Structures are given as C-alpha cells and as structure tokens.
CSV table of C-alpha atoms and ligand atoms in Angstrom, one decimal:
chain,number,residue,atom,x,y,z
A,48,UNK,CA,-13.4,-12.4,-12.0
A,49,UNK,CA,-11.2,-15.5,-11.6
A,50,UNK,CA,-12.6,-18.9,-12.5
A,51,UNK,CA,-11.3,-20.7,-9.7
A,52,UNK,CA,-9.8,-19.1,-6.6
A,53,UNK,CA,-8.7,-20.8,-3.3
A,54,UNK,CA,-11.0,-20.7,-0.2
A,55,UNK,CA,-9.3,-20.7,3.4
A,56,UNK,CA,-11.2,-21.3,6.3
A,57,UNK,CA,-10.1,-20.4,10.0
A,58,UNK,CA,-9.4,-22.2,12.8
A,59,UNK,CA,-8.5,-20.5,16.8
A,60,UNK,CA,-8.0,-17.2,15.1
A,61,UNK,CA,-11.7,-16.6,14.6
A,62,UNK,CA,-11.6,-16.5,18.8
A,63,UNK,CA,-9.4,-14.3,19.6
A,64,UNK,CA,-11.8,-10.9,20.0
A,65,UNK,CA,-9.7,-7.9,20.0
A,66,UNK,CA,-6.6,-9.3,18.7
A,67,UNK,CA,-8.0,-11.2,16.1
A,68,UNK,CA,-7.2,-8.3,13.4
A,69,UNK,CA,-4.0,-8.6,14.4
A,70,UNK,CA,-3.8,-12.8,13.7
A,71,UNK,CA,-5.5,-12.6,10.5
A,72,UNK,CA,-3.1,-9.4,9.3
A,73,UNK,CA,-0.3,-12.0,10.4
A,74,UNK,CA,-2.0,-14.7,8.6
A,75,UNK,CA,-2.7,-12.8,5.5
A,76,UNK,CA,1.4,-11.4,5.3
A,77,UNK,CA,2.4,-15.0,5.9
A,78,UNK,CA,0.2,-16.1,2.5
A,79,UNK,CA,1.5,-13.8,0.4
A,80,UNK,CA,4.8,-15.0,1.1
A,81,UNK,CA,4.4,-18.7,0.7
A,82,UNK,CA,2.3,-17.7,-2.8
A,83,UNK,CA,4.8,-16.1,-4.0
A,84,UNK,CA,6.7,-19.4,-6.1
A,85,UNK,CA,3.1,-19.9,-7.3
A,86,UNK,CA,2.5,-16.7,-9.3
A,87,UNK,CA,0.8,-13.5,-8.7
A,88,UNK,CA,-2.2,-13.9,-6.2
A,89,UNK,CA,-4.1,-11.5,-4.4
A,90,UNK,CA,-5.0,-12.6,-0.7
A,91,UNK,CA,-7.8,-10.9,1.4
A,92,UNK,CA,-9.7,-11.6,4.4
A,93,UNK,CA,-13.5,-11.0,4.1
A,94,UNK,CA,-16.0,-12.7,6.8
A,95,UNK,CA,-13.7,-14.7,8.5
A,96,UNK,CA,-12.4,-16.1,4.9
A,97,UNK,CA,-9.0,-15.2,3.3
A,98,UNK,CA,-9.3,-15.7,-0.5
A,99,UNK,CA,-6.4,-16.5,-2.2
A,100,UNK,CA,-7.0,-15.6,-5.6
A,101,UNK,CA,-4.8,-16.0,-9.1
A,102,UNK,CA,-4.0,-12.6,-10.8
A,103,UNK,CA,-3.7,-14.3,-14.3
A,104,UNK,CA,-3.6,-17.3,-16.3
A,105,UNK,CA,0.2,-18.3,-15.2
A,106,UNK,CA,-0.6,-19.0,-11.7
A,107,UNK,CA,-0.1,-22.4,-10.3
A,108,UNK,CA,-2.7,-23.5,-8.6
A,109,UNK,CA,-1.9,-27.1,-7.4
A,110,UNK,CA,1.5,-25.1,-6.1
A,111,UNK,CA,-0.8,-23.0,-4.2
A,112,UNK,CA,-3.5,-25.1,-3.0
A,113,UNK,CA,-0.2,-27.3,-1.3
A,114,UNK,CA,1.2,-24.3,0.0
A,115,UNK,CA,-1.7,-23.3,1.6
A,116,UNK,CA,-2.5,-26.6,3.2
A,117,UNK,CA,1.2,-26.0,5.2
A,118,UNK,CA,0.3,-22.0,6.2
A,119,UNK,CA,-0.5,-22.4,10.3
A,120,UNK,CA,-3.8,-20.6,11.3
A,121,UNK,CA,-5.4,-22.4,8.3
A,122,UNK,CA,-8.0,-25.3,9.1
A,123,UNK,CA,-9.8,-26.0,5.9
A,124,UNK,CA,-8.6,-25.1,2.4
A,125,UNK,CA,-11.2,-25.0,-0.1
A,126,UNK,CA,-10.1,-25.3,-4.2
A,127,UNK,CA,-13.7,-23.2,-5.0
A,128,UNK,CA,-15.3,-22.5,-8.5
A,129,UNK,CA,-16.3,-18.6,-8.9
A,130,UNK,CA,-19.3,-17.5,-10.6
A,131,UNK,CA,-21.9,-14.5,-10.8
A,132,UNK,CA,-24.9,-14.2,-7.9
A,133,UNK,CA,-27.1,-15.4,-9.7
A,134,UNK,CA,-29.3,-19.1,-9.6
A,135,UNK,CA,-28.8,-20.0,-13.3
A,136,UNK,CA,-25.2,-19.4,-13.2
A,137,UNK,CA,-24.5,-21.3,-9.6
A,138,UNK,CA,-26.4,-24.3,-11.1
A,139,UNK,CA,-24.0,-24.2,-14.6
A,140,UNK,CA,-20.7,-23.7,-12.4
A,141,UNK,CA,-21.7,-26.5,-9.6
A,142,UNK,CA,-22.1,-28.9,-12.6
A,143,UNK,CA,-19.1,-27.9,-14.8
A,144,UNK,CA,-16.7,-26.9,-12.0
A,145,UNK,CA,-17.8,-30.0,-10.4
A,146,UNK,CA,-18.5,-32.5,-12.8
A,147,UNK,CA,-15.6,-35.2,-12.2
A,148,UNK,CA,-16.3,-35.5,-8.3
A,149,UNK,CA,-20.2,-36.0,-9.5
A,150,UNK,CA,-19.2,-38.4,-12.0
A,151,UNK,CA,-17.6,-40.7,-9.3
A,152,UNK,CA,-20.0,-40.1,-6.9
A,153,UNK,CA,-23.4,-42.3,-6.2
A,154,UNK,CA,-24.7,-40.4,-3.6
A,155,UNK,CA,-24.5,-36.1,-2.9
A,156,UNK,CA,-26.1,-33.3,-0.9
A,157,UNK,CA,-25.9,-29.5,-1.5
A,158,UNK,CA,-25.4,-27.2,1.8
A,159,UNK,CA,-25.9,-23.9,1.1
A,160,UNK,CA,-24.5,-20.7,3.2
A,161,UNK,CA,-25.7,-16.8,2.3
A,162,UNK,CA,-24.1,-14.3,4.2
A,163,UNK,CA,-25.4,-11.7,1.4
A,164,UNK,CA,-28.8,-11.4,2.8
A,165,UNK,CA,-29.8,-9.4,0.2
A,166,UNK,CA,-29.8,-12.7,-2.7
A,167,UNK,CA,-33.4,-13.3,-3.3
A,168,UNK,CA,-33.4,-17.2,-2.7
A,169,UNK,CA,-32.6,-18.4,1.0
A,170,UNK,CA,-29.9,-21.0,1.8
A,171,UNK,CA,-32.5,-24.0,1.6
A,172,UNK,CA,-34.2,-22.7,-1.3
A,173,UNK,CA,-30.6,-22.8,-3.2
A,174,UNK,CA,-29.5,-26.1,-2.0
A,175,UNK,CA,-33.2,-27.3,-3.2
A,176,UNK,CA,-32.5,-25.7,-7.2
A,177,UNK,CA,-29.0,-26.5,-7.4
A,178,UNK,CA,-30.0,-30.2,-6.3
A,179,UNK,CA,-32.5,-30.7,-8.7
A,180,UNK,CA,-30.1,-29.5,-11.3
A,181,UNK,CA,-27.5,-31.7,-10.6
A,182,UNK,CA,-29.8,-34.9,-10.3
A,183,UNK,CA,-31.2,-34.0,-13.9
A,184,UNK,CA,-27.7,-33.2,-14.9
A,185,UNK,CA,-26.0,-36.6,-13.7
A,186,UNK,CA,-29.1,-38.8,-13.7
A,187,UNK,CA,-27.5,-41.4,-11.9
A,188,UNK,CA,-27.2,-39.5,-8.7
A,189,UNK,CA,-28.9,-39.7,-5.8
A,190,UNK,CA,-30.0,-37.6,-2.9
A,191,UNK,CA,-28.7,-38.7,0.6
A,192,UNK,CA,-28.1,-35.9,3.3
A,193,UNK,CA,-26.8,-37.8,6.0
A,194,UNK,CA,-23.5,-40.1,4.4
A,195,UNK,CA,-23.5,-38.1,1.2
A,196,UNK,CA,-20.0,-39.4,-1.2
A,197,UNK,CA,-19.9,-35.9,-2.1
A,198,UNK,CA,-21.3,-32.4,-0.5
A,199,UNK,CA,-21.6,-29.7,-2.8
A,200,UNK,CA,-20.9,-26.6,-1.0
A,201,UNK,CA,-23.0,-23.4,-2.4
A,202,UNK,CA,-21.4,-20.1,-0.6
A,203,UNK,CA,-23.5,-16.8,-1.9
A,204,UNK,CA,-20.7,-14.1,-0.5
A,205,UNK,CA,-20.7,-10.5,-1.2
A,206,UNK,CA,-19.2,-10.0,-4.8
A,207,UNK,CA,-19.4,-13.8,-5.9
A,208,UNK,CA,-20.9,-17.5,-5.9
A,209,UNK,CA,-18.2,-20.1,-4.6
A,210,UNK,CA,-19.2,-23.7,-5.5
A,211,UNK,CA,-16.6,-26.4,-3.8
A,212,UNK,CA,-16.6,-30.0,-2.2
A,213,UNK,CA,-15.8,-30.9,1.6
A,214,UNK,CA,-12.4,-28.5,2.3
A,215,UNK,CA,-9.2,-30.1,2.8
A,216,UNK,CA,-8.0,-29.9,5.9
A,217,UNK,CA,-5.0,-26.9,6.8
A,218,UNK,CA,-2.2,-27.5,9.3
A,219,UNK,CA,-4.3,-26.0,12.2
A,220,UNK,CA,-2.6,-24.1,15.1
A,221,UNK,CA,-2.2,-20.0,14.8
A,222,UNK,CA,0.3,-18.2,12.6
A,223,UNK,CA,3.8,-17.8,12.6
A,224,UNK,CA,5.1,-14.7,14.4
A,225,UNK,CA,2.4,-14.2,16.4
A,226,UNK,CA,3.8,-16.2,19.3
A,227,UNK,CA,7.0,-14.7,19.5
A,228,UNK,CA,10.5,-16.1,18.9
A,229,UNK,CA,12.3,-19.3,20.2
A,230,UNK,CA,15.4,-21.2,19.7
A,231,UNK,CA,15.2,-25.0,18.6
A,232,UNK,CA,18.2,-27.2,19.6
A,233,UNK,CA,18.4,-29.1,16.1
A,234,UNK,CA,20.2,-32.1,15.7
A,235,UNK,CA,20.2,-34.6,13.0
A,236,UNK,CA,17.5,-36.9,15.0
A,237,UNK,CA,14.0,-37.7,14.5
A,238,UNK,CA,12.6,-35.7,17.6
A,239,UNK,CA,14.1,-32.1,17.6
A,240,UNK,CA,12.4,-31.1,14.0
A,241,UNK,CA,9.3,-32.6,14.7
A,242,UNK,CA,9.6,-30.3,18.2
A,243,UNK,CA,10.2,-27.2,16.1
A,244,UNK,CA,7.4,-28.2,13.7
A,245,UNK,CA,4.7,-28.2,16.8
A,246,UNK,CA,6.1,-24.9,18.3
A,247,UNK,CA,5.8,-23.3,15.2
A,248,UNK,CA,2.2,-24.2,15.1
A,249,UNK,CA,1.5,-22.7,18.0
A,250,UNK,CA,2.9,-19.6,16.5
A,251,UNK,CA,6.9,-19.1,17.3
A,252,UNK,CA,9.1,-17.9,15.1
A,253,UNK,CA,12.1,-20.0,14.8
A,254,UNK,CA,15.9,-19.9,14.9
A,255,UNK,CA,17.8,-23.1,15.3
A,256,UNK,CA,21.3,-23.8,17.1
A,257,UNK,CA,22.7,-26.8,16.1
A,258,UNK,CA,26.2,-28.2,18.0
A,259,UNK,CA,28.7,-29.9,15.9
A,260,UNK,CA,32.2,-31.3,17.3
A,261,UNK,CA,34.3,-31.7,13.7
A,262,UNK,CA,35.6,-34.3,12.6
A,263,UNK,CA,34.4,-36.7,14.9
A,264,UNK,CA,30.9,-35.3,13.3
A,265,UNK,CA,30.8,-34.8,10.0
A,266,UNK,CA,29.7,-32.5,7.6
A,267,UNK,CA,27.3,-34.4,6.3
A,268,UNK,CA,25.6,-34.8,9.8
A,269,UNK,CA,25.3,-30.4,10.0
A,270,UNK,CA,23.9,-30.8,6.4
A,271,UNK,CA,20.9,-33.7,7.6
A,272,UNK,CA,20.3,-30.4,10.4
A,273,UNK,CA,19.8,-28.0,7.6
A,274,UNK,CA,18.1,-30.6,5.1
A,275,UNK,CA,15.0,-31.6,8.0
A,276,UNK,CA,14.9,-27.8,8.8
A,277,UNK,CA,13.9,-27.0,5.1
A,278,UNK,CA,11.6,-29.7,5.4
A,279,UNK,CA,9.7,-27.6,8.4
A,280,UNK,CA,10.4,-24.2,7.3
A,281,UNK,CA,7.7,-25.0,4.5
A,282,UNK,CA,5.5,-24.7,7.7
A,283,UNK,CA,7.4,-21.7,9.6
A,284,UNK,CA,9.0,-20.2,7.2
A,285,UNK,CA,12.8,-18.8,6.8
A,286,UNK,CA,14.6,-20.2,9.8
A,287,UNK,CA,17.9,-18.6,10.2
A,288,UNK,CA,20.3,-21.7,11.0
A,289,UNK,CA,23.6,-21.0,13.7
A,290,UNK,CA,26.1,-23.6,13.9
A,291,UNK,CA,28.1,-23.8,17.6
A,292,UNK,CA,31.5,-25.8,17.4
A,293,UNK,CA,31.6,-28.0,20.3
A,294,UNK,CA,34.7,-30.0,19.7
A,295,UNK,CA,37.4,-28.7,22.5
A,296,UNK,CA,34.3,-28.1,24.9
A,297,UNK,CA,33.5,-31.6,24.3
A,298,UNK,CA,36.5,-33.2,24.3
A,299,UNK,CA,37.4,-31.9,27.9
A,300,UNK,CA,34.7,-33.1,29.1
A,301,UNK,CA,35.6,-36.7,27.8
A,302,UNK,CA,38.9,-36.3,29.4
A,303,UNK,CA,38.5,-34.5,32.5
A,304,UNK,CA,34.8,-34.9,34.2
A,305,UNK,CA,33.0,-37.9,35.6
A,306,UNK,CA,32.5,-40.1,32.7
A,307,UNK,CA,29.1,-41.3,33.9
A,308,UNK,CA,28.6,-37.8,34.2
A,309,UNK,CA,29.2,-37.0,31.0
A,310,UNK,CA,26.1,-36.9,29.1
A,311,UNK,CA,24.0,-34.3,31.4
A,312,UNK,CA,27.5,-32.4,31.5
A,313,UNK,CA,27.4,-31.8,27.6
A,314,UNK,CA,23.4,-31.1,27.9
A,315,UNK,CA,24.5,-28.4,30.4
A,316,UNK,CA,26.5,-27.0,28.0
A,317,UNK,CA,24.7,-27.0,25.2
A,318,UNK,CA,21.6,-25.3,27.2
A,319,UNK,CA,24.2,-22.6,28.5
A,320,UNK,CA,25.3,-22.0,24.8
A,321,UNK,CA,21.8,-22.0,23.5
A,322,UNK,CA,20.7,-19.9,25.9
A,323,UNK,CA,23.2,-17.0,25.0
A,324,UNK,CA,22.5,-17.5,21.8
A,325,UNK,CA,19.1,-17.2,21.7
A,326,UNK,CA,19.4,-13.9,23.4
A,327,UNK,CA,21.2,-12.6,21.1
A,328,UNK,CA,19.0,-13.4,18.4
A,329,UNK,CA,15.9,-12.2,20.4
A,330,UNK,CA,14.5,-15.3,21.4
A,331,UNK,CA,12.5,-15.9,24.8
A,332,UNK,CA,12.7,-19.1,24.9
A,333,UNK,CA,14.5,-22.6,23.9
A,334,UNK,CA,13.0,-25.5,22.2
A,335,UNK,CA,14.1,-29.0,22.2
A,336,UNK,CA,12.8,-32.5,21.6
A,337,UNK,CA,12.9,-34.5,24.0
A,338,UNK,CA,10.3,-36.8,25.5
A,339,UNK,CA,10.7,-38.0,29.1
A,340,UNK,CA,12.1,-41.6,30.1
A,341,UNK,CA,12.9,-42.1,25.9
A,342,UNK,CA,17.5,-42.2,27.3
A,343,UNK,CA,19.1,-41.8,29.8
A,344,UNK,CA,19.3,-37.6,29.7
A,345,UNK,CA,15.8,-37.3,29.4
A,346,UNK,CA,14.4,-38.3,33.1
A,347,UNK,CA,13.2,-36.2,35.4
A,348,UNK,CA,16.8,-35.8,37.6
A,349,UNK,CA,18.6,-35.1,34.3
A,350,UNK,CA,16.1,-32.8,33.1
A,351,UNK,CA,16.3,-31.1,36.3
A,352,UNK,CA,20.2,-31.1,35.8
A,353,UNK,CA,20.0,-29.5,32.7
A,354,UNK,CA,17.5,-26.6,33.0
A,355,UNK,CA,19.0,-25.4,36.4
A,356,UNK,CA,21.4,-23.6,34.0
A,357,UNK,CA,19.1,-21.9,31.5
A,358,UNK,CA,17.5,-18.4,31.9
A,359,UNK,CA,15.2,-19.1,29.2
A,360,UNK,CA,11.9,-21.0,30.1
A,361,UNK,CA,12.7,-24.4,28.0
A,362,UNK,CA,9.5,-25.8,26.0
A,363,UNK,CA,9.9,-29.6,25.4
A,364,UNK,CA,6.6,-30.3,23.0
A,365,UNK,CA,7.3,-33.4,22.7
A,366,UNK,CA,7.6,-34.5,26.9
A,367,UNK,CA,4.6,-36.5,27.0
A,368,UNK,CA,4.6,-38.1,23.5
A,369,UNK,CA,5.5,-41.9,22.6
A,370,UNK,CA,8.0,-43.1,19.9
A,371,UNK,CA,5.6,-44.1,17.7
A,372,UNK,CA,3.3,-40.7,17.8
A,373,UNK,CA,6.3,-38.8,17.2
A,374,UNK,CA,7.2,-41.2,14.6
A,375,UNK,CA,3.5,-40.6,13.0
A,376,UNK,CA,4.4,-36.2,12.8
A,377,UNK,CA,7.7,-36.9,10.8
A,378,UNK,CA,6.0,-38.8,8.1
A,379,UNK,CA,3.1,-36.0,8.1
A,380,UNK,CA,5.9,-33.2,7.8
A,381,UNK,CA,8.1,-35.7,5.4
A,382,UNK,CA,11.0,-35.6,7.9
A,383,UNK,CA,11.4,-39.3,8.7
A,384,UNK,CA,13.3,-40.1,6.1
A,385,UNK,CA,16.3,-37.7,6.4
A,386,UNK,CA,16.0,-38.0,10.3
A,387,UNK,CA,16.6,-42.3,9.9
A,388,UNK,CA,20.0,-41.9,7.6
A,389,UNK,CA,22.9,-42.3,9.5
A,390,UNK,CA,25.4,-39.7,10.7
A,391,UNK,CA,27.1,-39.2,13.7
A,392,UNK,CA,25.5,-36.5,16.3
A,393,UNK,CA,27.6,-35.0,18.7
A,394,UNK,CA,25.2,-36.4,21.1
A,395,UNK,CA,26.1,-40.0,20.2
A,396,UNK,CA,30.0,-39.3,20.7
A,397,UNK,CA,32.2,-40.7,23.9
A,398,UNK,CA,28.9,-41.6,25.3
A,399,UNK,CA,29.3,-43.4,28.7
A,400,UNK,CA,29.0,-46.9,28.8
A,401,UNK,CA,26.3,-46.1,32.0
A,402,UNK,CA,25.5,-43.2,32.0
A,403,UNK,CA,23.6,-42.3,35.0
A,404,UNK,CA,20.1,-41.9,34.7
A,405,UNK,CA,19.6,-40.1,37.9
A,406,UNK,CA,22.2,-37.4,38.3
A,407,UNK,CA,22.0,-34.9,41.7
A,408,UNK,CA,22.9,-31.8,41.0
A,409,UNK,CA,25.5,-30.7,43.2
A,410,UNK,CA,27.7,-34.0,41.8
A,411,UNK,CA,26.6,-32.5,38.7
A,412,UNK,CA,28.7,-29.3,39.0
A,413,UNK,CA,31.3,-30.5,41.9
A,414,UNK,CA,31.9,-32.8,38.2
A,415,UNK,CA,32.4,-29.7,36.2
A,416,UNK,CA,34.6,-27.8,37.8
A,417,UNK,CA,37.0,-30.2,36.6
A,418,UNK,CA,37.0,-28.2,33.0
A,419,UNK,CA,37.0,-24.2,32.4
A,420,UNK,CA,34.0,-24.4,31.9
A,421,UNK,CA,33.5,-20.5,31.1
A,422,UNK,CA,36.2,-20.0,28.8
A,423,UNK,CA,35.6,-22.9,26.8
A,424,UNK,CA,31.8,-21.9,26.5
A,425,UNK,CA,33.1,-18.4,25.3
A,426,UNK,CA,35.6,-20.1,22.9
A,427,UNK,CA,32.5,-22.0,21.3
A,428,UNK,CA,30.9,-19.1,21.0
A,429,UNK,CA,33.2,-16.9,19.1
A,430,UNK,CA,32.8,-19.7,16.6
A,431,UNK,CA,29.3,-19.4,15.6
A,432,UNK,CA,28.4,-20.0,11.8
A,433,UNK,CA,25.0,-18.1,10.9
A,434,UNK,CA,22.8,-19.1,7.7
A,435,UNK,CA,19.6,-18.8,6.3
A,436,UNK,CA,17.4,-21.6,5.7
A,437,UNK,CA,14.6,-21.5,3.2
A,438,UNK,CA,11.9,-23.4,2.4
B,15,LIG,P1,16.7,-36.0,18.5
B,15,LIG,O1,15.9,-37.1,17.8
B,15,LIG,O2,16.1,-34.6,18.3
B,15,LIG,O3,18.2,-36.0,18.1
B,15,LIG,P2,17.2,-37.6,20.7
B,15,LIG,O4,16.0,-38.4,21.2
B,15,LIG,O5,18.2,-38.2,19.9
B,15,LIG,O6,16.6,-36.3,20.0
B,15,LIG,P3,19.3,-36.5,22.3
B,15,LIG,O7,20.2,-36.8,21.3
B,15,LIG,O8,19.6,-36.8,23.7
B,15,LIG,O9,17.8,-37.1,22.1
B,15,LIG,O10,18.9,-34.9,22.3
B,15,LIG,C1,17.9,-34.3,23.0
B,15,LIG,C2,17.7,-33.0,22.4
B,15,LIG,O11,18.8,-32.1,22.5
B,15,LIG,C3,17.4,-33.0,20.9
B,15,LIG,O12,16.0,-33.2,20.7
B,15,LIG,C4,17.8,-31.6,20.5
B,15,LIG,O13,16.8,-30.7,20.8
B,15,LIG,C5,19.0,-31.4,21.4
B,15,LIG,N1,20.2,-31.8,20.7
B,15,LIG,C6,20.8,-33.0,20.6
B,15,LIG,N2,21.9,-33.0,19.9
B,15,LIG,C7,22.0,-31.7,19.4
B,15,LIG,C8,22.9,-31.1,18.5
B,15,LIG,N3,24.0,-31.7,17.9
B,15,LIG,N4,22.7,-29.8,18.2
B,15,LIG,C9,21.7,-29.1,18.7
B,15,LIG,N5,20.8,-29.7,19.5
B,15,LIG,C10,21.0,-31.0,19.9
B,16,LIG,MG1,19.7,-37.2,18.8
C-alpha cells in the first residue's frame, strides 16, 4: 500500500452511459502516458475514480500531481493520504497526512463518503470521530460546517481509507482522441494556440499546418509555431507539426491579384492547402483562431470568402470570444508570452494598405484567376516539412 496516491475525479465522462467505458479506457491510456517522466505509477479506474498511484519510492509526485491537473476529462485532482479501513488509523493519517493545512487553518469540517457499505461506522458517524480527533489534536481548531478554511475529506473505498483537502481543480472537457482528429492552422499569434488548446478539450486529436513564406519570414517565426505548440501539447499530447512553404504562392498573389484583395486571397489558399493536408493526415476537420470583427479577414463576407473553398467543416472556437478572454486562456495555458515576441507571420506580409473588409465572392475568384492558382497550390505542397512535437 502507497502512502500517498493521487485521486482524480471525473467531469462529463461520468455521463456518457454506454460509451463511458470507452472515455474512461481513453482517459486512463492518456494518464499513463503523461506519468510516464514522473516514475512508475499504476492508474485504474474504480467507482468513477482513476487512481494514480506511485509504484516505489522514486516517483515524483509534485511532477505528477501537475501533470494530471493538464490530462482533459479530469475535473478535480485530489493529492490523498492512504491508510487501512479502519477508525483508529483514518483518525492518525487525517492528522499526520494533514497536519500543515490544520496548522494554518482556524476553522475545518470533515465530510465523509463510504461507498464500502460494509465499514461498520456510517459517513456521519466518521466525520463525527475523525472531528473530535482533530479538535483534540490541534486544540486551536474549530468546528464550522458552512465557510470551513479547510474540509477534511474522509473517502472509505473498497481496499483503502483516502484522507485529502478540497481537490484541485483538472482542465475539464473529455479526453483526447475521443473526439476525433482535426487540423489547427498555427501561426505564431496569440489566437490560433489558444484555439487548438480549447478543441483539444473537447477531445480532438491534433495536427498542425503552419504556412511559412522564407525569408521574408524567418525561422525564428516557424520555431515561436513549434515553441506555443509544445506549450499545448502538455494538454493534447504529441502533435505532429507540418510546415507548408508559401513563398512563390504568396508572392504571386502580391504581384498579380487585386491588392485589396489580397488578404482573403491568401486565406483561400491557405484553407485549400490545409484542407488537403488534413486529409491526408486523417483529419475531419480544420481548426483556426479567429474571432469575428477582431481584422479585416475575419468578418462575416471574408469568412464566407474563405470557407466556400474548404471541404472540411472549419471549427473557429474562438468566434465569439473578446481580446481580453482570449488573452486570459494564454496566460492559463502559459502561451502569452511566446505568442507577444515579435516575428514576422506570413500573414502580416504585403498586407494591403485597405484591405476590404467586405469581399463578394465572385470578385473574390474573377481576382484569382489572375495566378495559377492550381499549380502553385500543388508546388506548396510537394514542399511539406513533417515533425513531431512533444510536450
Ligand atoms: P493568430 O493570433 O492565431 O495569429 P490572428 O488574429 O493574428 O490569429 P490572422 O493572422 O488573420 O489572425 O490569422 C487567422 C488564423 O489563420 C489564425 O488564427 C490561424 O489559425 C491561421 N493562420 C494565420 N497565419 C498562419 C500561418 N502562418 N500558418 C498557419 N495558419 C495561420
Ligand atoms: Mg496572426
């Protein structure tokens, strides 16, 4: 028996009837892979509880408890003392295992839950004894059940006692890979890896695309693309990471089509690329971040300009969000700061001096037929660049 294991509590999963062997055998795979840098844990779900438990002394468990709090399909994470069923020993452990959240507190309650029914004392009956321990343990604690500084969970669970404070909370959503696969446009901005972060939550698998036009972009701006992604595959795991050269594409576009065209022109193309991209990598659908009115390419017209010429049913999470909300995920996820340093995007490149903010469609593509359009997209995509990101 471990002295300490980790406690995770479930969120939607726990709704999902028939299929909800299938989320938690997703959830519990996914674990085992993010505990893997922490040592060698065993993970098992039991009564809508997956345990993470440390095979030996070497395991990390800080490593671990911070993993798990970035595993989606996890709402409450629960650091938990472990000891026998048995009164005496729940009292000794809440006190020891305990002891420096008691210390700081003024004020506690004990909740108790039993699902074995067979333990002799009922839930109350256990809060009751474990409560008059502690107050004759730490004498100057007091009782107060409704704003309590500290709750002292009791859970009485088949094989073991758990003793543990409020659970932190998880990342929420449902895990990865049970919502299928998608392709994120990633660029070097603030939006697009926040976009990918909330996708993932809702269980998609990722692969990003990301469009570079060397050397007016640099290197450095590819790498910010990859840096920001490693940042969210802590969330979603490996994302494999496929780089698209867009420099002749784009510079025909600069020198032969409308140039107050030329913004939704590139999005067209980049959606196309995307698109066949994502096919080929199995994904059914494509991701990207923006949020509608935030530039010129992202009202409704230009929208409208852009999807007529994907397959793929585009997801844009981020639609209906403000600046400053999506500002508030990137510092959550630790994006921000790599998304605010400064590299040229291909995006930000020969950009029009007006571009137009409400482009029709059929100007749209009477405007590219000025370029071969076809050939170039084929020529960008015999150039694709495939890695693995890891988190
Ligand atoms: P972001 O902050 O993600 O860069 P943005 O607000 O700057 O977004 P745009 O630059 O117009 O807006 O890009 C809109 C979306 O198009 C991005 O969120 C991203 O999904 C995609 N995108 C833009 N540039 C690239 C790129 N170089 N490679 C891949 N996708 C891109
Ligand atoms: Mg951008």
């Amino acid at each position: 028996m471990p002295q300490e294991v980790i406690l995770l509590k479930l969120g939607e999963i726990a709704l999902k009837g028939l299929n909800r062997r299938k989320f938690e055998d997703a959830l519990v795979q996914n674990i085992r892979r993010r505990m893997s840098a922490a040592g060698e844990f065993s993970v098992s779900s039991r009564q809508s509880t997956i345990y993470v438990e440390p095979k030996d002394d070497l395991c990390d468990m800080d490593l671990a408890e911070e993993r798990c709090g970035k595993v989606f399909g996890v709402v409450g994470v629960a650091r938990a003392g472990v000891c026998e069923k048995d009164l005496g020993k729940i009292q000794e452990k809440a006190g020891e295992y305990l002891e420096e959240a008691l210390e700081e507190a003024s004020t506690f309650k004990v909740e108790c839950k039993r699902s074995d029914k067979k333990f002799p004392l009922k839930s109350p009956e256990i809060s009751a004894q474990v409560g008059g321990y502690l107050l004759e343990k730490f004498p100057h604690l007091s009782v107060n059940v409704h704003a309590p500084d500290v709750t002292v969970r009791v859970e009485v669970r088949e094989e073991h006692a758990y003793v543990h404070t409020d659970p932190k909370p998880g990342a929420g959503g449902i895990p990865v890979g049970t919502g299928g696969r998608a392709a994120i446009l990633i660029s070097g901005g603030l939006d697009s890896p926040v976009a990918a972060w909330m996708m993932a939550k809702r269980g998609v698998e990722l692969t990003a695309v990301h469009f570079a036009s060397p050397p007016y972009t640099s290197e450095l701006a590819r790498e910010k693309g990859k840096r920001l992604l490693q940042k969210v595959a802590q969330y979603a795991g490996r994302v494999k990471f496929i780089t698209v050269n867009f420099t002749h594409l784009q510079e025909e576009i600069r020198d032969h089509c409308p140039e107050d065209l030329n913004t939704v022109i590139l999005r067209r193309f980049m959606l196309r690329a995307a698109d066949r991209v994502a096919k080929d990598e199995n994904c059914s659908a494509l991701i990207t971040g923006e949020s509608l009115g935030q530039v010129a390419s992202q009202t409704i017209q230009a929208i409208a300009c852009t999807d007529a010429v994907a397959t793929l049913p585009v997801f844009r999470p981020l639609i209906g969000m403000d600046k400053s909300e999506i500002v508030k995920i990137a510092y959550q996820i630790d994006t921000y700061d790599i998304s605010i340093e400064p590299y040229e995007d291909c995006c930000t490149i020969f950009t029009p001096k007006h571009p137009r903010t409400r482009p029709i469609l059929h100007f749209v593509e009477d405007g590219e037929r000025a370029i071969e359009g076809e050939a170039l997209l084929e020529e960008a995509l015999q150039t694709l660049e495939t890695e693995w990101i890891y988190p």
